[in-house]
Short mmCIF file of C-alpha atoms in Angstrom, two decimals:
data_model
loop_
_atom_site.label_atom_id
_atom_site.label_comp_id
_atom_site.label_asym_id
_atom_site.label_seq_id
_atom_site.Cartn_x
_atom_site.Cartn_y
_atom_site.Cartn_z
CA UNK A 1 0.07 0.05 0.20
CA UNK A 2 1.42 3.44 -0.87
CA UNK A 3 2.31 5.37 1.98
CA UNK A 4 1.22 9.26 2.48
CA UNK A 5 4.65 10.43 3.29
CA UNK A 6 8.00 10.87 1.42
CA UNK A 7 6.19 9.48 -1.96
CA UNK A 8 8.06 10.72 -5.18
CA UNK A 9 6.96 9.83 -8.98
CA UNK A 10 9.05 10.32 -11.92
CA UNK A 11 6.88 10.35 -15.03
CA UNK A 12 9.27 11.35 -18.42
CA UNK A 13 7.88 14.05 -20.00
CA UNK A 14 5.26 13.74 -22.73
CA UNK A 15 1.75 12.10 -22.20
CA UNK A 16 0.45 8.96 -20.64
CA UNK A 17 -1.50 6.56 -22.50
CA UNK A 18 -1.92 3.36 -20.63
CA UNK A 19 -4.99 2.65 -17.84
CA UNK A 20 -2.39 1.86 -15.45
CA UNK A 21 -1.10 5.10 -15.60
CA UNK A 22 -4.70 6.92 -15.20
CA UNK A 23 -5.36 4.41 -12.29
CA UNK A 24 -2.17 5.52 -10.31
CA UNK A 25 -3.05 9.18 -10.65
CA UNK A 26 -6.46 8.30 -9.27
CA UNK A 27 -5.29 6.32 -6.57
CA UNK A 28 -2.58 8.94 -5.93
CA UNK A 29 -5.27 11.95 -5.60
CA UNK A 30 -7.99 9.84 -3.35
CA UNK A 31 -4.64 8.96 -1.16
CA UNK A 32 -3.33 12.84 -0.96
CA UNK A 33 -7.81 13.87 0.07
CA UNK A 34 -7.92 15.16 3.49
CA UNK A 35 -10.16 13.73 5.11
CA UNK A 36 -9.48 10.39 3.11
CA UNK A 37 -13.07 9.06 1.79
CA UNK A 38 -14.05 5.53 2.37
CA UNK A 39 -12.45 2.55 -0.35
CA UNK A 40 -14.80 2.30 -2.93
CA UNK A 41 -14.86 -0.52 -5.41
CA UNK A 42 -13.77 1.49 -8.31
CA UNK A 43 -12.30 5.02 -8.51
CA UNK A 44 -14.21 7.80 -9.83
CA UNK A 45 -13.05 10.11 -12.78
CA UNK A 46 -12.00 13.37 -11.41
CA UNK A 47 -12.10 16.46 -13.41
CA UNK A 48 -8.69 19.15 -13.52
CA UNK A 49 -9.73 22.57 -13.16
CA UNK A 50 -8.89 23.48 -16.48
CA UNK A 51 -11.91 21.32 -17.62
CA UNK A 52 -14.73 21.73 -15.20
CA UNK A 53 -17.26 18.94 -15.21
CA UNK A 54 -15.25 16.85 -17.54
CA UNK A 55 -13.49 13.45 -17.48
CA UNK A 56 -9.64 13.02 -17.78
CA UNK A 57 -9.20 11.86 -20.97
CA UNK A 58 -7.55 8.55 -21.90
CA UNK A 59 -4.19 10.84 -23.18
CA UNK A 60 -3.40 13.38 -20.48
CA UNK A 61 -0.03 15.30 -19.71
CA UNK A 62 2.27 15.52 -17.13
CA UNK A 63 1.15 18.77 -16.25
CA UNK A 64 -2.21 17.81 -16.05
CA UNK A 65 -1.52 15.20 -13.83
CA UNK A 66 0.23 17.68 -11.77
CA UNK A 67 -2.76 20.20 -11.99
CA UNK A 68 -4.79 17.10 -10.66
CA UNK A 69 -2.35 16.49 -7.63
CA UNK A 70 -2.78 20.14 -6.85
CA UNK A 71 -6.52 19.80 -5.54
CA UNK A 72 -5.17 18.07 -2.52
CA UNK A 73 -4.52 21.84 -1.05
CA UNK A 74 -7.84 22.49 -2.02
CA UNK A 75 -10.75 22.50 0.39
CA UNK A 76 -13.41 20.88 -2.32
CA UNK A 77 -13.31 19.16 -5.38
CA UNK A 78 -15.65 18.18 -8.21
CA UNK A 79 -17.11 14.54 -8.67
CA UNK A 80 -18.11 13.92 -12.15
CA UNK A 81 -21.19 12.05 -13.04
CA UNK A 82 -19.63 8.31 -12.76
CA UNK A 83 -18.75 9.16 -9.36
CA UNK A 84 -19.90 6.17 -7.43
CA UNK A 85 -23.14 6.61 -5.19
CA UNK A 86 -21.08 6.04 -2.19
CA UNK A 87 -18.95 9.19 -3.02
CA UNK A 88 -21.78 11.33 -3.92
CA UNK A 89 -23.62 10.54 -0.46
CA UNK A 90 -20.35 11.84 1.18
CA UNK A 91 -20.48 15.31 -0.78
CA UNK A 92 -23.94 15.43 -0.02
CA UNK A 93 -23.21 15.25 3.64
CA UNK A 94 -20.60 18.04 3.52
CA UNK A 95 -23.51 20.38 1.70
CA UNK A 96 -25.34 19.60 4.76
CA UNK A 97 -23.51 21.01 7.13
CA UNK A 98 -22.85 23.91 4.99
CA UNK A 99 -26.42 24.41 5.18
CA UNK A 100 -26.83 23.94 8.77
CA UNK A 101 -24.12 26.77 9.64
CA UNK A 102 -26.82 29.25 8.79
CA UNK A 103 -28.22 31.12 11.53
CA UNK A 104 -31.76 32.35 11.90
CA UNK A 105 -32.60 36.04 11.35
CA UNK A 106 -32.72 37.01 14.81
CA UNK A 107 -29.32 36.09 15.81
CA UNK A 108 -28.32 38.03 12.60
CA UNK A 109 -29.92 41.24 14.06
CA UNK A 110 -27.15 43.58 15.36
CA UNK A 111 -25.52 43.70 18.38
CA UNK A 112 -25.48 47.23 19.25
CA UNK A 113 -29.01 47.39 18.80
CA UNK A 114 -29.76 44.26 21.29
CA UNK A 115 -27.87 46.57 23.57
CA UNK A 116 -30.07 49.97 22.67
CA UNK A 117 -33.55 48.00 23.23
CA UNK A 118 -32.02 46.70 26.63
CA UNK A 119 -31.21 50.46 27.50
CA UNK A 120 -34.52 51.39 26.47
CA UNK A 121 -36.33 48.62 28.20
CA UNK A 122 -34.09 49.71 31.40
CA UNK A 123 -35.26 53.61 31.05
CA UNK A 124 -38.84 52.40 30.46
CA UNK A 125 -38.62 50.90 33.73
CA UNK A 126 -36.94 53.41 35.15
CA UNK A 127 -39.71 55.94 34.89
CA UNK A 128 -42.38 53.32 35.70
CA UNK A 129 -41.02 52.88 38.99
CA UNK A 130 -40.80 56.53 39.29
CA UNK A 131 -44.03 58.25 38.43
CA UNK A 132 -46.32 55.09 40.43
CA UNK A 133 -45.62 57.27 43.28
CA UNK A 134 -47.67 60.27 41.99
CA UNK A 135 -50.34 58.26 41.88
CA UNK A 136 -50.05 56.12 44.60
CA UNK A 137 -49.52 58.95 47.09
CA UNK A 138 -53.23 59.96 47.04
CA UNK A 139 -54.46 56.45 48.77
CA UNK A 140 -51.31 56.43 50.95
CA UNK A 141 -51.84 60.02 52.26
CA UNK A 142 -55.43 58.99 53.27
CA UNK A 143 -54.45 55.79 54.79
CA UNK A 144 -51.20 57.44 57.20
CA UNK A 145 -52.90 60.77 57.49
CA UNK A 146 -50.06 62.61 55.91
CA UNK A 147 -50.62 66.32 55.23
CA UNK A 148 -49.56 68.35 52.45
CA UNK A 149 -45.98 69.40 53.66
CA UNK A 150 -45.44 65.28 54.57
CA UNK A 151 -46.25 64.44 51.06
CA UNK A 152 -43.94 66.84 49.70
CA UNK A 153 -40.71 65.51 51.64
CA UNK A 154 -41.69 62.05 50.90
CA UNK A 155 -41.77 63.36 46.74
CA UNK A 156 -38.48 65.31 46.94
CA UNK A 157 -36.88 62.34 49.15
CA UNK A 158 -35.94 60.96 45.66
CA UNK A 159 -33.77 63.78 44.60
CA UNK A 160 -31.39 63.10 47.64
CA UNK A 161 -30.11 60.00 46.11
CA UNK A 162 -31.23 60.83 42.39
CA UNK A 163 -28.50 63.95 42.91
CA UNK A 164 -25.71 62.34 45.12
CA UNK A 165 -24.81 59.39 42.35
CA UNK A 166 -25.05 61.03 39.30
CA UNK A 167 -21.39 62.28 38.82
CA UNK A 168 -19.95 58.93 41.22
CA UNK A 169 -22.17 56.68 38.66
CA UNK A 170 -20.37 58.48 35.72
CA UNK A 171 -17.08 58.30 37.11
CA UNK A 172 -18.06 54.17 37.86
CA UNK A 173 -19.11 53.72 34.78
CA UNK A 174 -15.89 54.98 32.65
CA UNK A 175 -14.02 53.09 35.05
CA UNK A 176 -15.22 49.62 35.31
CA UNK A 177 -17.86 49.74 32.46
CA UNK A 178 -21.59 50.40 31.84
CA UNK A 179 -22.86 47.18 32.02
CA UNK A 180 -22.09 46.35 35.42
CA UNK A 181 -23.31 50.02 36.62
CA UNK A 182 -26.44 50.04 35.05
CA UNK A 183 -27.37 46.30 36.01
CA UNK A 184 -26.30 47.46 39.49
CA UNK A 185 -28.70 50.53 38.91
CA UNK A 186 -31.93 48.51 37.80
CA UNK A 187 -31.69 45.96 40.54
CA UNK A 188 -31.28 48.27 43.30
CA UNK A 189 -33.74 50.39 42.13
CA UNK A 190 -36.15 47.90 41.63
CA UNK A 191 -35.39 46.13 45.12
CA UNK A 192 -36.44 49.65 46.46
CA UNK A 193 -39.31 49.92 45.06
CA UNK A 194 -40.51 46.43 46.02
CA UNK A 195 -39.35 47.53 49.61
CA UNK A 196 -41.59 50.80 49.27
CA UNK A 197 -44.87 49.47 51.07
CA UNK A 198 -42.97 47.80 53.98
CA UNK A 199 -41.12 50.72 54.84
CA UNK A 200 -44.13 53.14 54.59
CA UNK A 201 -45.70 50.49 57.10
CA UNK A 202 -42.66 50.86 59.48
CA UNK A 203 -42.49 54.65 59.42
CA UNK A 204 -41.62 57.48 57.55
CA UNK A 205 -38.20 57.65 58.29
CA UNK A 206 -37.83 54.13 56.83
CA UNK A 207 -40.11 55.58 53.52
CA UNK A 208 -37.84 58.59 53.13
CA UNK A 209 -35.01 56.28 53.17
CA UNK A 210 -36.53 53.73 50.58
CA UNK A 211 -37.23 56.64 48.12
CA UNK A 212 -33.79 57.86 48.37
CA UNK A 213 -32.27 54.66 47.49
CA UNK A 214 -34.30 54.28 44.83
CA UNK A 215 -33.17 57.65 43.77
CA UNK A 216 -29.48 56.41 44.22
CA UNK A 217 -30.35 53.68 41.52
CA UNK A 218 -31.98 55.47 39.05
CA UNK A 219 -29.01 58.22 39.34
CA UNK A 220 -26.42 56.12 37.98
CA UNK A 221 -28.59 54.72 34.90
CA UNK A 222 -28.20 57.87 32.62
CA UNK A 223 -24.18 58.00 32.90
CA UNK A 224 -23.96 54.32 32.70
CA UNK A 225 -26.09 54.29 29.83
CA UNK A 226 -24.46 57.13 27.97
CA UNK A 227 -21.19 55.02 28.57
CA UNK A 228 -22.01 52.11 27.21
CA UNK A 229 -23.60 52.99 23.83
CA UNK A 230 -20.28 55.24 23.53
CA UNK A 231 -18.53 52.02 23.06
CA UNK A 232 -21.52 50.60 20.97
CA UNK A 233 -23.13 53.19 18.61
CA UNK A 234 -21.23 54.59 15.67
CA UNK A 235 -21.65 58.17 15.28
CA UNK A 236 -24.14 57.40 12.25
CA UNK A 237 -26.42 55.83 14.75
CA UNK A 238 -25.71 57.89 17.49
CA UNK A 239 -29.22 60.03 17.41
CA UNK A 240 -31.34 57.44 16.67
CA UNK A 241 -30.10 54.88 19.45
CA UNK A 242 -30.37 57.75 22.04
CA UNK A 243 -33.80 58.98 21.13
CA UNK A 244 -34.76 55.60 21.54
CA UNK A 245 -33.49 55.13 24.86
CA UNK A 246 -34.77 58.53 26.13
CA UNK A 247 -38.33 57.56 24.44
CA UNK A 248 -38.17 54.92 26.90
CA UNK A 249 -38.62 57.57 29.76
CA UNK A 250 -41.53 59.20 28.09
CA UNK A 251 -43.18 56.13 27.50
CA UNK A 252 -42.72 54.69 30.99
CA UNK A 253 -44.02 57.82 32.20
CA UNK A 254 -47.18 57.14 29.93
CA UNK A 255 -47.34 53.29 31.25
CA UNK A 256 -46.77 54.20 35.02
CA UNK A 257 -49.58 56.71 34.97
CA UNK A 258 -51.85 54.27 32.91
CA UNK A 259 -52.03 51.21 34.52
CA UNK A 260 -50.98 52.47 38.16
CA UNK A 261 -54.92 53.60 38.72
CA UNK A 262 -56.24 50.06 37.65
CA UNK A 263 -53.92 48.50 39.63
CA UNK A 264 -54.89 50.21 42.87
CA UNK A 265 -58.23 49.86 42.72
CA UNK A 266 -58.21 45.94 41.65
CA UNK A 267 -55.03 44.83 44.04
CA UNK A 268 -54.54 48.33 46.51
CA UNK A 269 -52.10 50.45 46.16
CA UNK A 270 -49.18 48.51 47.34
CA UNK A 271 -49.46 46.39 44.24
CA UNK A 272 -48.24 48.98 42.00
CA UNK A 273 -44.61 48.68 43.83
CA UNK A 274 -44.64 44.92 43.84
CA UNK A 275 -45.87 44.64 40.19
CA UNK A 276 -43.43 47.18 39.01
CA UNK A 277 -40.23 46.53 41.02
CA UNK A 278 -40.35 43.12 39.91
CA UNK A 279 -40.18 43.64 36.32
CA UNK A 280 -36.41 44.61 37.04
CA UNK A 281 -35.64 40.98 38.32
CA UNK A 282 -36.52 40.00 34.58
CA UNK A 283 -34.74 42.40 32.69
CA UNK A 284 -31.69 42.06 35.39
CA UNK A 285 -31.68 38.21 34.48
CA UNK A 286 -31.87 39.20 30.69
CA UNK A 287 -29.12 41.77 31.04
CA UNK A 288 -26.55 39.10 32.46
CA UNK A 289 -26.72 36.64 29.33
CA UNK A 290 -26.93 39.38 26.68
CA UNK A 291 -25.30 42.93 27.36
CA UNK A 292 -21.41 43.37 27.18
CA UNK A 293 -19.88 46.74 28.28
CA UNK A 294 -17.83 46.75 25.05
CA UNK A 295 -17.24 45.07 21.75
CA UNK A 296 -14.60 44.06 22.84
CA UNK A 297 -15.98 41.95 25.79
CA UNK A 298 -18.32 40.03 23.56
CA UNK A 299 -17.27 36.75 22.06
CA UNK A 300 -20.15 36.10 19.41
CA UNK A 301 -20.08 39.86 17.76
CA UNK A 302 -19.76 39.17 14.32
CA UNK A 303 -16.54 40.42 12.53
CA UNK A 304 -18.14 42.83 10.28
CA UNK A 305 -20.46 44.35 12.97
CA UNK A 306 -16.94 44.61 15.15
CA UNK A 307 -15.17 46.32 11.89
CA UNK A 308 -17.80 48.66 11.59
CA UNK A 309 -18.02 49.25 15.48
CA UNK A 310 -14.57 50.11 15.46
CA UNK A 311 -14.19 52.22 12.47
CA UNK A 312 -15.35 55.12 14.59
CA UNK A 313 -12.49 55.72 16.68
CA UNK A 314 -13.40 53.65 19.15
CA UNK A 315 -10.93 53.78 22.05
CA UNK A 316 -9.55 50.41 23.88
CA UNK A 317 -8.32 51.46 27.01
CA UNK A 318 -9.85 51.44 29.85
CA UNK A 319 -10.30 54.88 32.08
CA UNK A 320 -7.70 54.68 35.15
CA UNK A 321 -8.00 58.23 36.32
CA UNK A 322 -10.08 61.57 35.37
CA UNK A 323 -8.46 64.42 34.03
CA UNK A 324 -10.75 66.82 35.88
CA UNK A 325 -8.75 69.87 35.46
CA UNK A 326 -8.86 69.11 31.52
CA UNK A 327 -12.23 68.37 31.37
CA UNK A 328 -13.46 71.52 33.30
CA UNK A 329 -11.22 74.07 30.94
CA UNK A 330 -13.20 73.34 28.15
CA UNK A 331 -15.74 75.73 26.84
CA UNK A 332 -17.96 73.19 24.87
CA UNK A 333 -18.18 70.81 28.34
CA UNK A 334 -19.47 73.84 29.71
CA UNK A 335 -21.79 74.49 27.11
CA UNK A 336 -23.14 71.22 28.10
CA UNK A 337 -23.84 72.31 31.77
CA UNK A 338 -25.66 75.12 31.10
CA UNK A 339 -27.44 74.14 28.10
CA UNK A 340 -28.64 70.92 29.91
CA UNK A 341 -29.48 73.58 33.28
CA UNK A 342 -31.63 75.96 30.84
CA UNK A 343 -33.60 72.98 29.40
CA UNK A 344 -34.44 71.13 32.01
CA UNK A 345 -35.75 74.31 33.81
CA UNK A 346 -38.50 74.63 31.44
CA UNK A 347 -38.90 70.92 30.95
CA UNK A 348 -39.67 69.66 34.75
CA UNK A 349 -41.84 73.09 35.03
CA UNK A 350 -44.22 71.66 32.49
CA UNK A 351 -44.07 68.16 33.65
CA UNK A 352 -44.33 68.87 37.49
CA UNK A 353 -46.94 71.82 37.48
CA UNK A 354 -48.75 70.83 33.90
CA UNK A 355 -51.94 69.04 35.97
CA UNK A 356 -52.10 72.21 37.86
CA UNK A 357 -52.17 74.62 35.08
CA UNK A 358 -55.01 72.69 33.36
CA UNK A 359 -57.18 72.34 36.64
CA UNK A 360 -56.68 76.09 37.43
CA UNK A 361 -56.31 77.76 34.00
CA UNK A 362 -57.81 75.31 31.40
CA UNK A 363 -60.59 74.40 34.23
CA UNK A 364 -60.32 70.33 33.46
CA UNK A 365 -61.07 68.26 36.66
CA UNK A 366 -58.47 66.16 37.59
CA UNK A 367 -59.61 63.21 35.81
CA UNK A 368 -59.20 65.08 32.40
CA UNK A 369 -56.06 66.67 33.82
CA UNK A 370 -54.19 63.42 34.12
CA UNK A 371 -55.76 62.25 30.72
CA UNK A 372 -54.35 65.31 29.31
CA UNK A 373 -51.01 64.91 31.10
CA UNK A 374 -49.97 61.70 29.13
CA UNK A 375 -50.22 63.57 25.67
CA UNK A 376 -46.76 65.13 26.18
CA UNK A 377 -44.98 62.25 26.96
CA UNK A 378 -46.71 60.72 23.67
CA UNK A 379 -45.73 63.77 21.87
CA UNK A 380 -42.33 63.45 22.98
CA UNK A 381 -41.51 59.85 22.39
CA UNK A 382 -42.67 60.77 18.89
CA UNK A 383 -40.47 63.72 18.28
CA UNK A 384 -37.76 62.37 20.13
CA UNK A 385 -37.18 59.44 17.38
CA UNK A 386 -38.14 61.94 14.71
CA UNK A 387 -35.16 64.08 15.57
CA UNK A 388 -33.05 61.35 15.92
CA UNK A 389 -33.82 59.69 12.44
CA UNK A 390 -33.36 63.40 11.20
CA UNK A 391 -30.08 63.80 12.75
CA UNK A 392 -28.45 60.70 11.81
CA UNK A 393 -29.40 61.12 7.93
CA UNK A 394 -27.89 64.68 8.12
CA UNK A 395 -24.90 63.16 9.43
CA UNK A 396 -24.57 60.49 6.97
CA UNK A 397 -25.35 62.75 4.01
CA UNK A 398 -21.96 64.83 5.24
CA UNK A 399 -23.48 67.45 7.05
CA UNK A 400 -20.88 68.12 10.22
CA UNK A 401 -21.56 66.63 13.51
CA UNK A 402 -21.37 70.36 15.04
CA UNK A 403 -23.72 71.76 12.50
CA UNK A 404 -26.15 68.81 13.03
CA UNK A 405 -25.93 69.16 17.00
CA UNK A 406 -26.36 73.21 16.85
CA UNK A 407 -29.55 73.01 14.82
CA UNK A 408 -30.96 69.83 16.28
CA UNK A 409 -30.75 71.88 19.96
CA UNK A 410 -31.56 75.16 18.75
CA UNK A 411 -35.17 73.42 17.57
CA UNK A 412 -34.96 71.89 20.96
CA UNK A 413 -34.81 75.40 22.64
CA UNK A 414 -36.65 77.58 20.10
CA UNK A 415 -39.16 75.44 19.44
CA UNK A 416 -40.62 75.19 23.45
CA UNK A 417 -40.12 79.06 23.76
CA UNK A 418 -42.33 79.98 21.04
CA UNK A 419 -45.07 77.89 21.89
CA UNK A 420 -44.92 78.79 25.57
CA UNK A 421 -44.93 82.63 24.41
CA UNK A 422 -48.47 82.11 22.60
CA UNK A 423 -50.26 80.89 25.54
CA UNK A 424 -50.78 84.04 26.77
CA UNK A 425 -53.19 84.62 23.68
CA UNK A 426 -54.81 81.15 23.38
CA UNK A 427 -58.42 81.32 25.04
CA UNK A 428 -59.35 78.02 23.76
CA UNK A 429 -58.40 75.09 26.30
CA UNK A 430 -57.93 72.32 22.93
CA UNK A 431 -55.56 75.40 21.54
CA UNK A 432 -53.62 75.50 25.04
CA UNK A 433 -53.48 71.78 25.22
CA UNK A 434 -51.99 71.57 21.55
CA UNK A 435 -49.36 74.24 22.65
CA UNK A 436 -48.33 72.64 25.15
CA UNK A 437 -47.42 69.22 23.43
CA UNK A 438 -45.85 71.10 20.80
CA UNK A 439 -44.27 72.69 23.23
CA UNK A 440 -43.06 69.20 24.62
CA UNK A 441 -42.67 67.80 21.38
CA UNK A 442 -39.86 70.07 19.96
CA UNK A 443 -38.39 70.10 23.41
CA UNK A 444 -37.25 66.30 22.69
CA UNK A 445 -35.25 67.06 19.67
CA UNK A 446 -32.78 67.88 22.57
CA UNK A 447 -32.18 64.03 22.47
CA UNK A 448 -30.31 64.36 19.21
CA UNK A 449 -28.37 67.77 20.27
CA UNK A 450 -26.86 68.09 23.93
CA UNK A 451 -28.06 64.76 25.22
CA UNK A 452 -26.12 63.13 22.31
CA UNK A 453 -23.13 65.54 22.66
CA UNK A 454 -21.21 63.92 25.33
CA UNK A 455 -20.13 60.81 23.12
CA UNK A 456 -19.26 63.39 20.46
CA UNK A 457 -16.66 65.44 22.61
CA UNK A 458 -15.46 62.89 25.10
CA UNK A 459 -16.70 59.28 24.31
CA UNK A 460 -14.10 57.40 27.18
CA UNK A 461 -15.32 60.01 29.61
CA UNK A 462 -18.96 60.36 28.57
CA UNK A 463 -20.60 58.96 31.74
CA UNK A 464 -18.65 61.66 33.63
CA UNK A 465 -19.88 63.89 31.26
CA UNK A 466 -23.22 63.58 31.42
CA UNK A 467 -23.16 63.17 34.95
CA UNK A 468 -21.59 67.03 35.28
CA UNK A 469 -24.25 67.94 33.20
CA UNK A 470 -27.57 66.09 34.60
CA UNK A 471 -26.53 67.44 37.76
CA UNK A 472 -27.23 70.94 36.52
CA UNK A 473 -30.19 69.45 35.08
CA UNK A 474 -31.45 68.22 38.15
CA UNK A 475 -30.67 71.18 40.06
CA UNK A 476 -32.97 73.46 37.75
CA UNK A 477 -35.97 70.77 37.95
CA UNK A 478 -35.49 71.16 42.15
CA UNK A 479 -34.97 75.09 42.06
CA UNK A 480 -37.19 75.61 39.23
CA UNK A 481 -40.18 73.79 40.68
CA UNK A 482 -40.08 75.45 43.96
CA UNK A 483 -39.24 78.65 42.43
CA UNK A 484 -42.51 78.36 39.98
CA UNK A 485 -44.60 77.87 43.70
CA UNK A 486 -42.84 81.30 44.85
CA UNK A 487 -43.72 83.15 40.91
CA UNK A 488 -47.09 81.85 41.24
CA UNK A 489 -47.71 83.26 45.13
CA UNK A 490 -46.56 86.52 43.87
CA UNK A 491 -47.60 86.74 40.10
CA UNK A 492 -49.45 84.57 37.45
CA UNK A 493 -48.71 81.72 34.79
CA UNK A 494 -47.52 84.10 32.27
CA UNK A 495 -44.61 84.89 34.68
CA UNK A 496 -43.68 81.47 35.00
CA UNK A 497 -43.70 81.01 31.28
CA UNK A 498 -41.56 84.20 30.69
CA UNK A 499 -38.62 82.92 33.17
CA UNK A 500 -38.43 79.64 31.06
CA UNK A 501 -38.28 81.52 27.46
CA UNK A 502 -35.68 83.78 29.05
CA UNK A 503 -33.58 80.49 29.90
CA UNK A 504 -34.06 78.94 26.77
CA UNK A 505 -32.79 81.82 24.58
CA UNK A 506 -29.77 81.96 26.97
CA UNK A 507 -29.26 78.25 26.62
CA UNK A 508 -29.71 78.67 22.51
CA UNK A 509 -27.01 81.54 22.70
CA UNK A 510 -24.59 79.38 24.68
CA UNK A 511 -24.83 76.29 22.97
CA UNK A 512 -24.56 77.99 19.29
CA UNK A 513 -21.29 80.18 20.70
CA UNK A 514 -19.30 77.30 22.67
CA UNK A 515 -20.59 73.51 21.40
CA UNK A 516 -19.18 71.30 19.38
CA UNK A 517 -19.32 67.94 17.69
CA UNK A 518 -15.58 67.14 17.73
CA UNK A 519 -13.66 65.31 19.33
CA UNK A 520 -11.89 67.42 22.50
CA UNK A 521 -11.21 65.10 24.99
CA UNK A 522 -9.18 61.52 23.95
#
């Protein structure tokens, strides 16, 4: 039997015409085939690549035989019609293996958008758990005999923890990765939500601590999300991805406001906290199995998607120290902070005081006020995604990121300013509601403006930057809500709107003068 190693054949130049020579060539070809086929009763005719689908002739040159031998290096070879049935079955089996390697469509779905959808669902739960207290506080205050001052204290206790973890959450996310921090945040605030009824029965101090703990969990969510998306999402898809994630907050408010009254009526007010909080554990289990902080950490990421992500100057080095002096010395960073403050002043006032405005000015009853409060959230969810699509389209068509961010944020400032100035000239409640909805709808274009800019100017420190600017935004909400009460006590709603419009205009000027879409920190 011929061996596979150290086999040499000397053939004279010219042609070979004997049947034995052809059988020898075929036998050699089979001996070099990898993997070897089972012994067959007769050897099949094997074509030369120069003559596909043709049998070797009885007259064959040495060069053609060498060509046949070279097939040993190829992964596949062709078998002629004269191949025995056993050999055909083996080739069919190989074809079956190739077909089995095709993956279903859901496994080919871009992994970066799996991350985006999971972040969207986290923010959906975030606002569901946040707004449920605004509904449940009514039966709770009746049961525990809380006065309005106590109710206000309970509502504000959430912000104690929320403010505490904005910057800390950003630092943590930039250093250890967004997966750990966002996962921690969701499971932390979910546990605090579930424990709220227990804390309320234990006493007011325990309830205040539970609400502050919930704020701690939700406080790290936005910086962690910003960090993980800065690594996963290319700049050409950044606006759409962030708009979708933030629309989860808006839809979470709608869902919480819609389902909380039903659950309270059917099962009592504790059911709101138990049911909403338990959803966080389901999300957490999915997050652990599907999410990664970086594309580098995902062993199942397809090569073509990894190439697309890394083509956008993705930074592979983890953050070890935060260059605070360098960060705070950059004018675009301060443009973010100031603009976030100006933006959130108007946003928080409208969302916090809107039911009161509907009741006092438009003379809606409480049921109607609650119904119309949902409309701005729906409008914001729609317009945020519309703005994201427009922004990414403009970037893909060659418009600079700086120009796109300035356009979108200018709409986010000037749109609400315009519609708020029209409220003093409107007498129809329907037109007033439409004006408020349009104000919030144009406000949501900010998701493609300042909310996307953290990743533009400093992708490695995007969590820290969002923590800084969102701290200013939360402070605007706290101070703005309190200032509105003072203004209404000494003035009118027109005065409230004038202050908001003034800050919107200040934000517009600062943003267009000092912001940029280029990377300023590496």
